[in-house]
Coordinates of N, CA and C and ligand atoms in Angstrom, one line a residue:
M1 N 17.2 11.4 -13.7 CA 17.0 10.0 -14.2 C 15.6 9.9 -14.9
E2 N 15.5 9.2 -16.0 CA 14.2 9.1 -16.7 C 13.2 8.3 -15.9
K3 N 12.0 8.8 -15.8 CA 11.0 8.2 -15.0 C 10.4 7.0 -15.7
K4 N 10.3 5.9 -15.0 CA 9.8 4.6 -15.6 C 8.3 4.7 -15.7
Y5 N 7.7 5.3 -14.7 CA 6.2 5.3 -14.6 C 5.8 6.7 -14.8
K6 N 4.9 6.9 -15.9 CA 4.4 8.3 -16.2 C 2.9 8.3 -16.0
L7 N 2.4 9.4 -15.5 CA 1.0 9.6 -15.4 C 0.4 9.8 -16.8
N8 N -0.9 9.4 -17.0 CA -1.5 9.7 -18.2 C -2.6 10.7 -18.0
V9 N -3.8 10.3 -17.6 CA -4.9 11.3 -17.3 C -4.5 12.4 -16.4
L10 N -3.7 12.0 -15.4 CA -3.3 13.0 -14.3 C -2.0 13.8 -14.6
E11 N -1.4 13.6 -15.7 CA -0.1 14.2 -16.0 C -0.4 15.8 -16.0
G12 N 0.5 16.5 -15.2 CA 0.4 17.9 -15.2 C -0.8 18.5 -14.4
K13 N -1.6 17.5 -13.8 CA -2.8 18.0 -13.0 C -2.6 17.8 -11.5
D14 N -3.3 18.5 -10.7 CA -3.2 18.3 -9.3 C -4.5 17.6 -8.8
I15 N -4.3 16.4 -8.4 CA -5.5 15.6 -8.1 C -6.3 16.2 -6.9
F16 N -5.6 16.9 -6.0 CA -6.3 17.5 -4.8 C -7.1 18.7 -5.3
D17 N -6.6 19.4 -6.3 CA -7.4 20.6 -6.9 C -8.7 20.0 -7.5
I18 N -8.6 18.9 -8.2 CA -9.8 18.4 -8.9 C -10.8 17.9 -7.9
I19 N -10.3 17.3 -6.8 CA -11.2 16.8 -5.8 C -11.8 18.0 -5.0
R20 N -10.9 19.0 -4.7 CA -11.4 20.2 -4.0 C -12.5 20.9 -4.7
N21 N -12.4 21.0 -6.0 CA -13.4 21.6 -6.8 C -14.8 20.9 -6.8
N22 N -14.7 19.6 -6.3 CA -15.9 18.8 -6.2 C -16.1 18.3 -4.8
R23 N -15.8 19.2 -3.9 CA -15.7 18.8 -2.5 C -17.0 18.1 -2.0
N24 N -18.1 18.5 -2.5 CA -19.4 18.0 -2.0 C -19.5 16.4 -2.3
L25 N -18.7 15.9 -3.2 CA -18.8 14.5 -3.5 C -18.0 13.6 -2.6
I26 N -17.1 14.3 -1.8 CA -16.1 13.5 -1.0 C -16.4 13.7 0.5
D27 N -16.2 12.6 1.3 CA -16.5 12.7 2.7 C -15.4 13.6 3.4
E28 N -15.8 14.2 4.5 CA -14.9 15.2 5.2 C -13.7 14.5 5.8
Y29 N -13.8 13.2 6.2 CA -12.6 12.6 6.7 C -11.5 12.5 5.8
F30 N -11.8 12.5 4.5 CA -10.8 12.5 3.4 C -9.8 13.6 3.6
W31 N -10.2 14.8 4.0 CA -9.3 15.9 4.1 C -8.5 15.8 5.3
E32 N -9.0 15.2 6.3 CA -8.1 15.0 7.5 C -7.0 14.0 7.2
Y33 N -7.4 12.9 6.5 CA -6.4 11.8 6.2 C -5.3 12.3 5.3
Y34 N -5.7 13.1 4.3 CA -4.8 13.6 3.3 C -4.2 15.0 3.5
E35 N -4.4 15.4 4.8 CA -4.0 16.8 5.2 C -2.6 17.2 4.7
N36 N -1.6 16.2 5.0 CA -0.2 16.6 4.7 C 0.3 16.0 3.3
F37 N -0.7 15.6 2.5 CA -0.3 15.1 1.2 C -0.3 16.1 0.1
T38 N 0.6 16.0 -0.9 CA 0.5 16.8 -2.1 C 0.5 15.8 -3.2
T39 N 0.1 16.3 -4.4 CA 0.1 15.4 -5.6 C 1.5 14.8 -5.8
K40 N 2.5 15.7 -5.7 CA 3.9 15.3 -5.9 C 4.3 14.2 -5.0
R41 N 4.0 14.4 -3.7 CA 4.4 13.4 -2.7 C 3.7 12.0 -3.0
L42 N 2.4 12.1 -3.3 CA 1.7 10.9 -3.6 C 2.3 10.2 -4.8
R43 N 2.6 11.0 -5.8 CA 3.2 10.4 -7.0 C 4.5 9.7 -6.8
T44 N 5.4 10.3 -6.0 CA 6.7 9.7 -5.8 C 6.5 8.4 -5.0
Y45 N 5.5 8.5 -4.0 CA 5.2 7.3 -3.2 C 4.8 6.1 -4.1
V46 N 3.8 6.4 -5.0 CA 3.3 5.3 -5.9 C 4.4 4.9 -6.9
E47 N 5.3 5.8 -7.3 CA 6.4 5.4 -8.2 C 7.3 4.5 -7.4
D48 N 7.6 4.8 -6.2 CA 8.5 3.9 -5.4 C 7.9 2.5 -5.3
I49 N 6.6 2.5 -5.0 CA 5.9 1.2 -4.9 C 6.0 0.4 -6.2
C50 N 5.7 1.1 -7.3 CA 5.7 0.4 -8.6 C 7.1 0.0 -9.0
D51 N 8.1 0.8 -8.7 CA 9.5 0.4 -8.9 C 9.9 -0.8 -8.2
F52 N 9.4 -1.0 -7.0 CA 9.8 -2.1 -6.2 C 9.2 -3.4 -6.7
F53 N 7.9 -3.4 -7.1 CA 7.3 -4.7 -7.5 C 6.6 -4.8 -8.8
N54 N 6.7 -3.8 -9.7 CA 6.2 -3.9 -11.1 C 4.8 -4.5 -11.1
P55 N 3.8 -3.8 -10.7 CA 2.4 -4.4 -10.7 C 1.9 -4.7 -12.1
S56 N 1.2 -5.8 -12.2 CA 0.6 -6.1 -13.5 C -0.7 -7.0 -13.3
G57 N -1.5 -7.0 -14.4 CA -2.6 -7.9 -14.5 C -3.8 -7.4 -13.6
N58 N -4.5 -8.4 -13.2 CA -5.7 -8.2 -12.4 C -5.3 -8.0 -10.9
V59 N -5.4 -6.8 -10.4 CA -4.8 -6.4 -9.1 C -5.9 -6.3 -8.0
L60 N -5.7 -6.8 -6.8 CA -6.6 -6.5 -5.7 C -5.8 -5.8 -4.7
S61 N -6.4 -4.6 -4.2 CA -5.8 -3.9 -3.1 C -6.7 -4.0 -1.9
I62 N -6.1 -4.6 -0.8 CA -6.9 -4.9 0.4 C -6.7 -3.7 1.3
G63 N -7.8 -3.1 1.8 CA -7.8 -2.0 2.7 C -7.3 -0.7 2.0
C64 N -7.9 -0.4 0.9 CA -7.5 0.7 0.0 C -7.9 2.1 0.5
G65 N -8.7 2.2 1.5 CA -9.2 3.5 2.1 C -9.9 4.2 1.0
H66 N -9.5 5.5 0.8 CA -10.1 6.3 -0.2 C -9.5 6.1 -1.6
G67 N -8.5 5.2 -1.7 CA -8.1 4.7 -3.0 C -7.2 5.5 -3.8
L68 N -6.6 6.6 -3.2 CA -5.7 7.5 -4.1 C -4.5 6.8 -4.6
N69 N -3.9 5.9 -3.8 CA -2.7 5.1 -4.3 C -3.1 4.3 -5.5
E70 N -4.3 3.7 -5.4 CA -4.8 2.8 -6.5 C -5.1 3.6 -7.7
I71 N -5.7 4.8 -7.5 CA -6.1 5.7 -8.6 C -4.8 6.1 -9.4
L72 N -3.8 6.5 -8.7 CA -2.5 6.9 -9.3 C -1.9 5.7 -10.0
M73 N -1.9 4.6 -9.3 CA -1.2 3.4 -9.9 C -2.0 3.0 -11.2
S74 N -3.3 3.0 -11.2 CA -4.0 2.6 -12.4 C -3.7 3.6 -13.5
D75 N -3.5 4.9 -13.2 CA -3.2 5.8 -14.3 C -1.7 5.6 -14.8
M76 N -0.8 5.3 -13.8 CA 0.6 5.1 -14.2 C 0.8 3.8 -15.0
C77 N 0.0 2.8 -14.7 CA 0.2 1.5 -15.3 C -1.0 1.1 -16.2
Q78 N -1.6 2.2 -16.8 CA -2.8 2.0 -17.6 C -2.9 0.8 -18.5
E79 N -1.8 0.5 -19.2 CA -1.7 -0.5 -20.2 C -1.8 -1.9 -19.5
V80 N -1.2 -2.0 -18.3 CA -1.0 -3.3 -17.8 C -1.8 -3.8 -16.6
I81 N -2.6 -2.8 -16.0 CA -3.3 -3.3 -14.9 C -4.8 -2.9 -14.8
N82 N -5.5 -3.7 -14.0 CA -6.9 -3.4 -13.7 C -7.0 -3.6 -12.2
I83 N -7.4 -2.6 -11.5 CA -7.4 -2.7 -10.0 C -8.8 -2.7 -9.4
K84 N -8.9 -3.6 -8.5 CA -10.1 -3.5 -7.6 C -9.6 -3.2 -6.2
G85 N -10.1 -2.1 -5.6 CA -9.7 -1.8 -4.2 C -10.9 -2.1 -3.3
I86 N -10.6 -2.8 -2.2 CA -11.7 -3.1 -1.2 C -11.4 -2.4 0.1
D87 N -12.4 -2.0 0.8 CA -12.2 -1.5 2.2 C -13.5 -1.8 3.0
L88 N -13.3 -1.9 4.3 CA -14.4 -2.2 5.2 C -15.3 -1.0 5.4
V89 N -14.8 0.2 5.1 CA -15.5 1.5 5.4 C -16.2 1.9 4.1
E90 N -17.6 1.9 4.2 CA -18.3 2.2 3.0 C -18.1 3.6 2.4
F91 N -18.1 4.6 3.3 CA -18.0 6.0 2.8 C -16.7 6.3 2.1
K92 N -15.6 5.5 2.5 CA -14.3 5.7 1.8 C -14.5 5.2 0.4
I93 N -15.1 4.1 0.2 CA -15.3 3.5 -1.1 C -16.2 4.3 -2.0
K94 N -17.2 5.0 -1.3 CA -18.1 5.8 -2.1 C -17.3 7.0 -2.7
S95 N -16.4 7.6 -1.8 CA -15.6 8.8 -2.3 C -14.6 8.3 -3.3
M96 N -14.0 7.1 -3.1 CA -13.1 6.6 -4.1 C -13.8 6.5 -5.5
N97 N -15.0 6.0 -5.5 CA -15.6 5.8 -6.8 C -16.1 7.1 -7.4
E98 N -16.4 8.1 -6.6 CA -16.7 9.5 -7.1 C -15.4 10.1 -7.8
I99 N -14.3 9.9 -7.1 CA -13.0 10.4 -7.7 C -12.7 9.7 -9.1
I100 N -12.9 8.4 -9.1 CA -12.7 7.6 -10.3 C -13.6 8.2 -11.4
D101 N -14.8 8.4 -11.1 CA -15.8 9.0 -12.1 C -15.4 10.3 -12.6
L102 N -14.9 11.2 -11.6 CA -14.5 12.5 -12.0 C -13.3 12.5 -13.0
L103 N -12.4 11.5 -12.8 CA -11.2 11.4 -13.7 C -11.5 10.6 -14.9
G104 N -12.6 9.9 -14.9 CA -12.9 9.0 -16.1 C -12.0 7.8 -16.3
L105 N -11.5 7.3 -15.2 CA -10.6 6.2 -15.3 C -11.4 4.9 -15.4
E106 N -11.0 4.0 -16.2 CA -11.8 2.8 -16.4 C -11.2 1.5 -15.8
N107 N -9.9 1.6 -15.4 CA -9.3 0.4 -15.0 C -9.1 0.3 -13.5
V108 N -10.0 1.0 -12.7 CA -9.9 0.9 -11.3 C -11.3 1.1 -10.7
V109 N -11.6 0.4 -9.6 CA -12.9 0.5 -9.0 C -12.8 0.2 -7.5
G110 N -13.7 0.8 -6.7 CA -13.7 0.5 -5.3 C -14.9 -0.4 -5.0
I111 N -14.7 -1.3 -4.0 CA -15.7 -2.3 -3.6 C -15.8 -2.3 -2.1
H112 N -17.0 -2.2 -1.5 CA -17.1 -2.3 -0.1 C -17.0 -3.8 0.3
A113 N -16.0 -4.2 1.0 CA -15.8 -5.6 1.3 C -14.8 -5.8 2.4
D114 N -14.9 -7.0 3.1 CA -14.0 -7.3 4.2 C -12.8 -8.2 3.6
G115 N -11.6 -7.7 3.8 CA -10.4 -8.4 3.3 C -10.2 -9.7 4.1
M116 N -10.9 -9.9 5.2 CA -10.6 -11.2 5.9 C -11.6 -12.3 5.5
K117 N -12.6 -11.9 4.7 CA -13.6 -12.9 4.2 C -14.2 -12.4 2.9
M118 N -13.5 -12.7 1.8 CA -13.9 -12.1 0.5 C -14.8 -13.1 -0.3
D119 N -15.6 -12.5 -1.2 CA -16.4 -13.3 -2.1 C -15.7 -13.8 -3.4
F120 N -14.5 -13.3 -3.6 CA -13.8 -13.6 -4.8 C -13.5 -15.1 -4.8
S121 N -13.5 -15.7 -6.0 CA -13.2 -17.1 -6.1 C -11.7 -17.4 -5.9
D122 N -11.3 -18.6 -5.7 CA -9.9 -18.9 -5.5 C -9.1 -18.6 -6.8
E123 N -7.9 -18.1 -6.6 CA -6.9 -17.9 -7.6 C -7.5 -16.9 -8.7
F124 N -8.1 -15.8 -8.3 CA -8.8 -14.9 -9.2 C -7.8 -13.8 -9.6
F125 N -6.9 -13.4 -8.8 CA -6.1 -12.2 -9.1 C -4.6 -12.6 -9.4
D126 N -4.0 -11.7 -10.2 CA -2.6 -11.8 -10.5 C -1.7 -11.2 -9.5
T127 N -2.2 -10.2 -8.8 CA -1.4 -9.4 -7.9 C -2.3 -9.0 -6.7
I128 N -1.7 -9.1 -5.5 CA -2.4 -8.5 -4.3 C -1.6 -7.5 -3.7
I129 N -2.1 -6.3 -3.4 CA -1.4 -5.3 -2.7 C -2.1 -4.9 -1.3
I130 N -1.2 -4.8 -0.3 CA -1.8 -4.4 1.0 C -0.9 -3.3 1.5
I131 N -1.5 -2.0 1.3 CA -0.7 -0.8 1.7 C -1.2 -0.2 3.0
E132 N -0.4 -0.3 4.0 CA -0.7 0.3 5.3 C -2.0 -0.1 5.9
S133 N -2.4 -1.4 5.6 CA -3.7 -1.8 6.1 C -3.5 -3.1 6.9
L134 N -2.4 -3.8 6.8 CA -2.2 -5.0 7.6 C -2.2 -4.6 9.1
S135 N -1.6 -3.5 9.3 CA -1.5 -3.0 10.7 C -2.8 -2.6 11.3
H136 N -3.8 -2.4 10.4 CA -5.2 -2.0 10.8 C -6.1 -3.2 10.8
A137 N -5.7 -4.4 10.4 CA -6.5 -5.5 10.4 C -6.7 -6.2 11.8
D138 N -7.9 -6.7 12.0 CA -8.1 -7.3 13.3 C -7.3 -8.6 13.4
N139 N -7.1 -9.3 12.3 CA -6.3 -10.5 12.3 C -5.4 -10.6 11.1
Q140 N -4.2 -10.3 11.3 CA -3.2 -10.2 10.1 C -3.1 -11.5 9.4
H141 N -3.1 -12.6 10.2 CA -2.9 -13.9 9.6 C -4.1 -14.3 8.7
Q142 N -5.3 -14.0 9.2 CA -6.5 -14.2 8.4 C -6.5 -13.4 7.1
M143 N -6.1 -12.2 7.1 CA -6.0 -11.3 5.9 C -5.0 -11.9 4.9
L144 N -3.9 -12.3 5.4 CA -2.9 -12.9 4.5 C -3.4 -14.3 3.9
K145 N -4.1 -15.0 4.7 CA -4.6 -16.3 4.3 C -5.6 -16.1 3.1
E146 N -6.5 -15.1 3.3 CA -7.5 -14.8 2.3 C -6.8 -14.3 1.0
A147 N -5.7 -13.4 1.2 CA -5.0 -12.9 0.1 C -4.4 -14.0 -0.7
A148 N -3.8 -15.0 0.0 CA -3.2 -16.2 -0.7 C -4.2 -17.0 -1.4
R149 N -5.4 -17.1 -0.8 CA -6.4 -17.9 -1.5 C -6.9 -17.3 -2.8
V150 N -7.1 -16.0 -2.9 CA -7.6 -15.4 -4.1 C -6.5 -15.1 -5.1
L151 N -5.2 -15.4 -4.7 CA -4.1 -15.1 -5.6 C -3.8 -16.3 -6.5
K152 N -3.6 -16.0 -7.8 CA -3.2 -17.1 -8.7 C -1.8 -17.7 -8.4
K153 N -1.6 -18.9 -8.8 CA -0.2 -19.4 -8.7 C 0.7 -18.6 -9.6
K154 N 1.9 -18.3 -9.1 CA 2.9 -17.4 -9.8 C 2.5 -15.9 -9.6
G155 N 1.4 -15.7 -8.9 CA 1.0 -14.3 -8.7 C 1.8 -13.7 -7.6
A156 N 1.8 -12.3 -7.6 CA 2.7 -11.6 -6.7 C 1.9 -10.9 -5.5
V157 N 2.5 -10.9 -4.3 CA 1.9 -10.2 -3.2 C 2.9 -9.0 -2.9
F158 N 2.3 -7.9 -2.5 CA 3.1 -6.7 -2.1 C 2.5 -6.2 -0.8
V159 N 3.4 -6.0 0.2 CA 2.9 -5.4 1.5 C 3.8 -4.2 1.8
L160 N 3.1 -3.1 2.2 CA 3.9 -1.9 2.7 C 3.2 -1.5 4.0
D161 N 4.1 -1.3 5.0 CA 3.5 -0.8 6.2 C 4.5 0.1 7.0
F162 N 3.9 1.1 7.6 CA 4.7 2.0 8.4 C 4.7 1.7 9.9
N163 N 4.2 0.6 10.2 CA 4.3 0.1 11.6 C 5.2 -1.1 11.7
N164 N 6.5 -0.9 11.3 CA 7.5 -1.9 11.1 C 7.8 -2.5 12.5
G165 N 7.4 -3.7 12.7 CA 7.6 -4.4 14.0 C 9.0 -4.9 14.2
A166 N 9.9 -4.7 13.1 CA 11.3 -5.1 13.3 C 12.0 -3.9 14.0
N167 N 11.4 -2.8 14.0 CA 12.0 -1.6 14.7 C 11.5 -1.5 16.2
P168 N 12.5 -1.7 17.1 CA 12.1 -1.7 18.5 C 11.3 -0.4 19.0
R169 N 11.6 0.7 18.4 CA 10.9 1.9 18.8 C 9.4 1.9 18.4
I170 N 9.1 1.3 17.3 CA 7.7 1.1 16.8 C 7.0 0.1 17.7
W171 N 7.7 -0.9 18.1 CA 7.2 -1.9 19.0 C 6.8 -1.3 20.3
I172 N 7.7 -0.5 20.9 CA 7.4 0.2 22.2 C 6.3 1.2 22.0
R173 N 6.2 1.9 20.9 CA 5.1 2.9 20.7 C 3.8 2.1 20.7
S174 N 3.7 1.0 20.0 CA 2.5 0.2 20.0 C 2.1 -0.3 21.3
W175 N 3.1 -0.7 22.1 CA 2.9 -1.3 23.5 C 2.3 -0.1 24.3
K176 N 2.8 1.1 24.2 CA 2.3 2.2 25.0 C 0.9 2.6 24.6
Q177 N 0.7 2.6 23.3 CA -0.7 2.9 22.8 C -1.7 1.9 23.3
R178 N -1.3 0.6 23.3 CA -2.2 -0.4 23.8 C -2.6 -0.2 25.3
H179 N -1.6 0.2 26.1 CA -1.8 0.3 27.5 C -2.3 1.7 28.0
F180 N -1.9 2.8 27.3 CA -2.2 4.1 27.8 C -3.0 5.0 26.9
E181 N -3.2 4.6 25.7 CA -3.9 5.5 24.8 C -5.1 4.8 24.1
E182 N -5.9 5.6 23.4 CA -7.1 5.0 22.8 C -6.8 4.4 21.4
T183 N -5.9 5.1 20.7 CA -5.7 4.6 19.3 C -4.7 3.4 19.3
I184 N -5.0 2.5 18.6 CA -4.2 1.3 18.5 C -3.8 1.0 17.0
E185 N -2.6 1.0 16.7 CA -2.1 0.5 15.4 C -1.2 -0.7 15.8
N186 N -1.5 -1.8 15.2 CA -0.7 -3.0 15.5 C 0.6 -3.0 14.7
I187 N 1.6 -3.6 15.3 CA 2.8 -3.7 14.5 C 2.7 -4.8 13.5
V188 N 3.5 -4.6 12.4 CA 3.6 -5.7 11.4 C 5.1 -6.0 11.3
N189 N 5.4 -7.2 11.8 CA 6.8 -7.6 11.7 C 7.1 -8.3 10.3
P190 N 7.9 -7.7 9.5 CA 8.1 -8.2 8.1 C 8.7 -9.6 8.1
Y191 N 9.4 -10.0 9.2 CA 10.0 -11.3 9.2 C 8.9 -12.4 9.6
F192 N 7.9 -12.0 10.4 CA 6.8 -12.9 10.7 C 6.0 -13.1 9.4
I193 N 5.8 -11.9 8.7 CA 5.0 -12.0 7.5 C 5.7 -13.0 6.5
R194 N 7.0 -12.8 6.4 CA 7.8 -13.6 5.5 C 7.6 -15.1 5.9
N195 N 7.7 -15.4 7.2 CA 7.6 -16.8 7.6 C 6.2 -17.4 7.3
R196 N 5.2 -16.6 7.5 CA 3.8 -17.0 7.2 C 3.6 -17.3 5.7
L197 N 4.2 -16.4 4.9 CA 4.0 -16.6 3.5 C 4.8 -17.8 3.0
L198 N 6.0 -18.0 3.6 CA 6.8 -19.2 3.2 C 6.0 -20.5 3.5
K199 N 5.3 -20.5 4.7 CA 4.5 -21.7 5.1 C 3.3 -21.9 4.1
M200 N 2.8 -20.8 3.5 CA 1.7 -20.9 2.6 C 2.2 -21.1 1.1
G201 N 3.5 -21.4 1.0 CA 4.0 -21.8 -0.4 C 4.5 -20.6 -1.2
F202 N 4.8 -19.4 -0.6 CA 5.4 -18.3 -1.3 C 6.9 -18.5 -1.4
K203 N 7.5 -17.9 -2.4 CA 8.9 -17.9 -2.5 C 9.4 -16.5 -3.0
D204 N 10.7 -16.4 -3.2 CA 11.3 -15.1 -3.8 C 10.9 -13.9 -2.9
I205 N 10.9 -14.1 -1.6 CA 10.4 -13.0 -0.8 C 11.6 -12.0 -0.5
V206 N 11.3 -10.7 -0.8 CA 12.3 -9.7 -0.6 C 11.7 -8.6 0.4
I207 N 12.5 -8.2 1.4 CA 12.1 -7.2 2.3 C 13.0 -6.1 2.2
E208 N 12.5 -4.8 2.2 CA 13.4 -3.6 2.2 C 12.8 -2.6 3.1
P209 N 13.7 -1.8 3.8 CA 13.2 -0.7 4.6 C 12.6 0.3 3.6
Y210 N 11.6 1.1 4.1 CA 11.1 2.1 3.3 C 10.8 3.4 4.0
R211 N 11.2 4.5 3.5 CA 10.9 5.8 4.0 C 10.3 6.6 2.9
H212 N 9.1 7.3 3.2 CA 8.4 8.0 2.2 C 9.1 9.3 2.0
G213 N 9.6 9.5 0.8 CA 10.2 10.8 0.5 C 11.1 10.6 -0.8
R214 N 11.2 11.7 -1.5 CA 12.0 11.8 -2.7 C 13.4 11.3 -2.5
S215 N 14.1 11.8 -1.5 CA 15.5 11.5 -1.3 C 15.7 10.0 -1.2
F216 N 14.9 9.4 -0.4 CA 15.1 8.0 -0.2 C 14.9 7.2 -1.5
G217 N 13.8 7.5 -2.2 CA 13.5 6.9 -3.5 C 14.7 7.1 -4.4
H218 N 15.2 8.3 -4.5 CA 16.3 8.6 -5.4 C 17.6 7.8 -5.0
L219 N 17.9 7.8 -3.7 CA 19.1 7.1 -3.2 C 19.0 5.6 -3.6
R220 N 17.8 5.1 -3.3 CA 17.5 3.7 -3.6 C 17.8 3.4 -5.1
R221 N 17.2 4.2 -6.0 CA 17.3 4.0 -7.4 C 18.7 4.1 -7.9
M222 N 19.4 5.1 -7.3 CA 20.8 5.4 -7.7 C 21.7 4.2 -7.3
M223 N 21.5 3.6 -6.0 CA 22.3 2.5 -5.6 C 22.0 1.3 -6.4
L224 N 20.7 1.1 -6.7 CA 20.4 -0.1 -7.6 C 21.0 0.0 -9.0
S225 N 21.0 1.3 -9.5 CA 21.5 1.4 -10.9 C 23.0 1.2 -10.9
K226 N 23.7 1.4 -9.8 CA 25.1 1.2 -9.7 C 25.5 -0.2 -9.1
N227 N 24.4 -1.0 -9.1 CA 24.6 -2.4 -8.6 C 25.2 -2.4 -7.1
M228 N 24.9 -1.3 -6.4 CA 25.4 -1.3 -5.0 C 24.3 -2.0 -4.1
E229 N 24.8 -2.7 -3.1 CA 23.9 -3.5 -2.2 C 23.3 -2.5 -1.2
L230 N 22.0 -2.6 -1.1 CA 21.3 -1.8 -0.1 C 21.6 -2.3 1.3
P231 N 21.8 -1.4 2.3 CA 22.1 -1.8 3.7 C 20.8 -2.2 4.4
S232 N 20.0 -3.1 3.7 CA 18.6 -3.3 4.1 C 18.4 -3.8 5.5
K233 N 19.2 -4.9 5.9 CA 19.0 -5.5 7.2 C 19.2 -4.6 8.3
L234 N 20.3 -3.8 8.3 CA 20.6 -2.9 9.3 C 19.5 -1.8 9.4
Y235 N 19.2 -1.2 8.2 CA 18.3 -0.1 8.2 C 16.8 -0.5 8.6
L236 N 16.5 -1.8 8.4 CA 15.2 -2.2 8.8 C 14.9 -2.0 10.3
F237 N 16.0 -2.1 11.1 CA 15.8 -2.0 12.5 C 15.5 -0.5 13.0
V238 N 15.7 0.4 12.1 CA 15.5 1.8 12.5 C 14.4 2.5 11.6
S239 N 14.0 1.8 10.6 CA 13.1 2.4 9.6 C 11.6 2.2 10.1
K240 N 10.8 3.2 9.9 CA 9.4 3.1 10.3 C 8.6 2.2 9.3
G241 N 9.1 2.3 8.1 CA 8.3 1.6 7.1 C 9.1 0.4 6.4
F242 N 8.4 -0.5 5.8 CA 9.1 -1.5 5.0 C 8.2 -1.9 3.9
M243 N 8.9 -2.5 2.8 CA 8.1 -3.0 1.7 C 8.5 -4.5 1.6
L244 N 7.6 -5.3 1.2 CA 7.8 -6.8 1.1 C 7.1 -7.2 -0.2
K245 N 7.8 -8.1 -0.9 CA 7.2 -8.7 -2.1 C 7.5 -10.2 -2.1
G246 N 6.6 -11.0 -2.7 CA 6.8 -12.4 -2.8 C 6.0 -13.0 -3.9
R247 N 6.2 -14.3 -4.2 CA 5.4 -14.9 -5.3 C 4.9 -16.2 -4.8
K248 N 3.6 -16.5 -5.2 CA 3.0 -17.7 -4.8 C 3.3 -18.9 -5.7
Y249 N 3.7 -20.0 -5.1 CA 4.0 -21.2 -6.0 C 3.1 -22.3 -5.6
Ligands
SAM1 C1 -4.4 3.4 7.4 S1 -5.7 3.0 6.3 C2 -4.8 2.9 4.8 C3 -5.6 3.2 3.6 C4 -4.8 3.2 2.3 N1 -4.3 1.9 1.9 C5 -3.7 4.2 2.3 O1 -2.5 3.7 2.3 O2 -3.9 5.4 2.3 C6 -6.1 1.4 6.7 C7 -7.4 0.9 6.0 O3 -7.6 -0.5 6.2 C8 -8.9 -0.8 6.2 N2 -9.2 -2.1 6.8 C9 -8.9 -2.6 8.0 N3 -9.3 -3.8 8.1 C10 -9.8 -4.2 6.9 C11 -10.5 -5.4 6.5 N4 -10.6 -6.5 7.2 N5 -10.9 -5.4 5.2 C12 -10.8 -4.3 4.4 N6 -10.3 -3.1 4.8 C13 -9.8 -3.1 6.1 C14 -9.5 0.4 7.1 O4 -10.9 0.5 6.9 C15 -8.7 1.5 6.5 O5 -9.3 2.2 5.5

């Protein structure tokens, strides 16, 4: 199947090789976090995300970490987007900006900021993306409220999280972590998020299960191209991840 999103600057290149050759610019934690990633895997992940919600305009990514998703997205959608990625952790943003400089990308930047209290003015962005960071926020409701504040009317919100609170196994894992382990990742229940967004005036909310991997992306695209209905509701209860999109009115 013809790819809808093509890389430009990064086409045919391995982003991890480029970064590895400039290792001194990047913090050590980066290599732990991206230990199991490859350029191919990252690319299909970002393609799946773009396929689901067609990013455009002035984009804010809340909790972007080292920003590789945003870097690939900015390269894939060069003509249509300009991305600002924010994160609470300063060294991640520093590495992100070093990688952006290495690649010479001009439509993406990292900013050290708190997604629960941002300096951006009201209705500043066309699109907000929150990838795997709502489950790491101290207060999910506050992060969504701030996201809604800085989003323009008719603007789109996108949330992806692998701590799907609609899946009972994830819910139990989080409960165990909270009581017996040190690491805590909060669950994100897509239906709670949908209800909160509805209360804040969002509409057209779509929730889909998500699994990171080529086969899932292909299956999804194949079913959609044949106008087959995705077994979303059932699959959401066993899927680790979900994607959600909505529009502010
Ligand atoms: C699991 S990482 C995900 C990073 C990246 N989005 C990705 O998918 O690789 C979660 C990130 O959310 C960030 N984060 C948590 N709370 C935040 C907040 N209030 N404002 C900005 N970033 C936050 C953390 O610092 C961390 O980098």
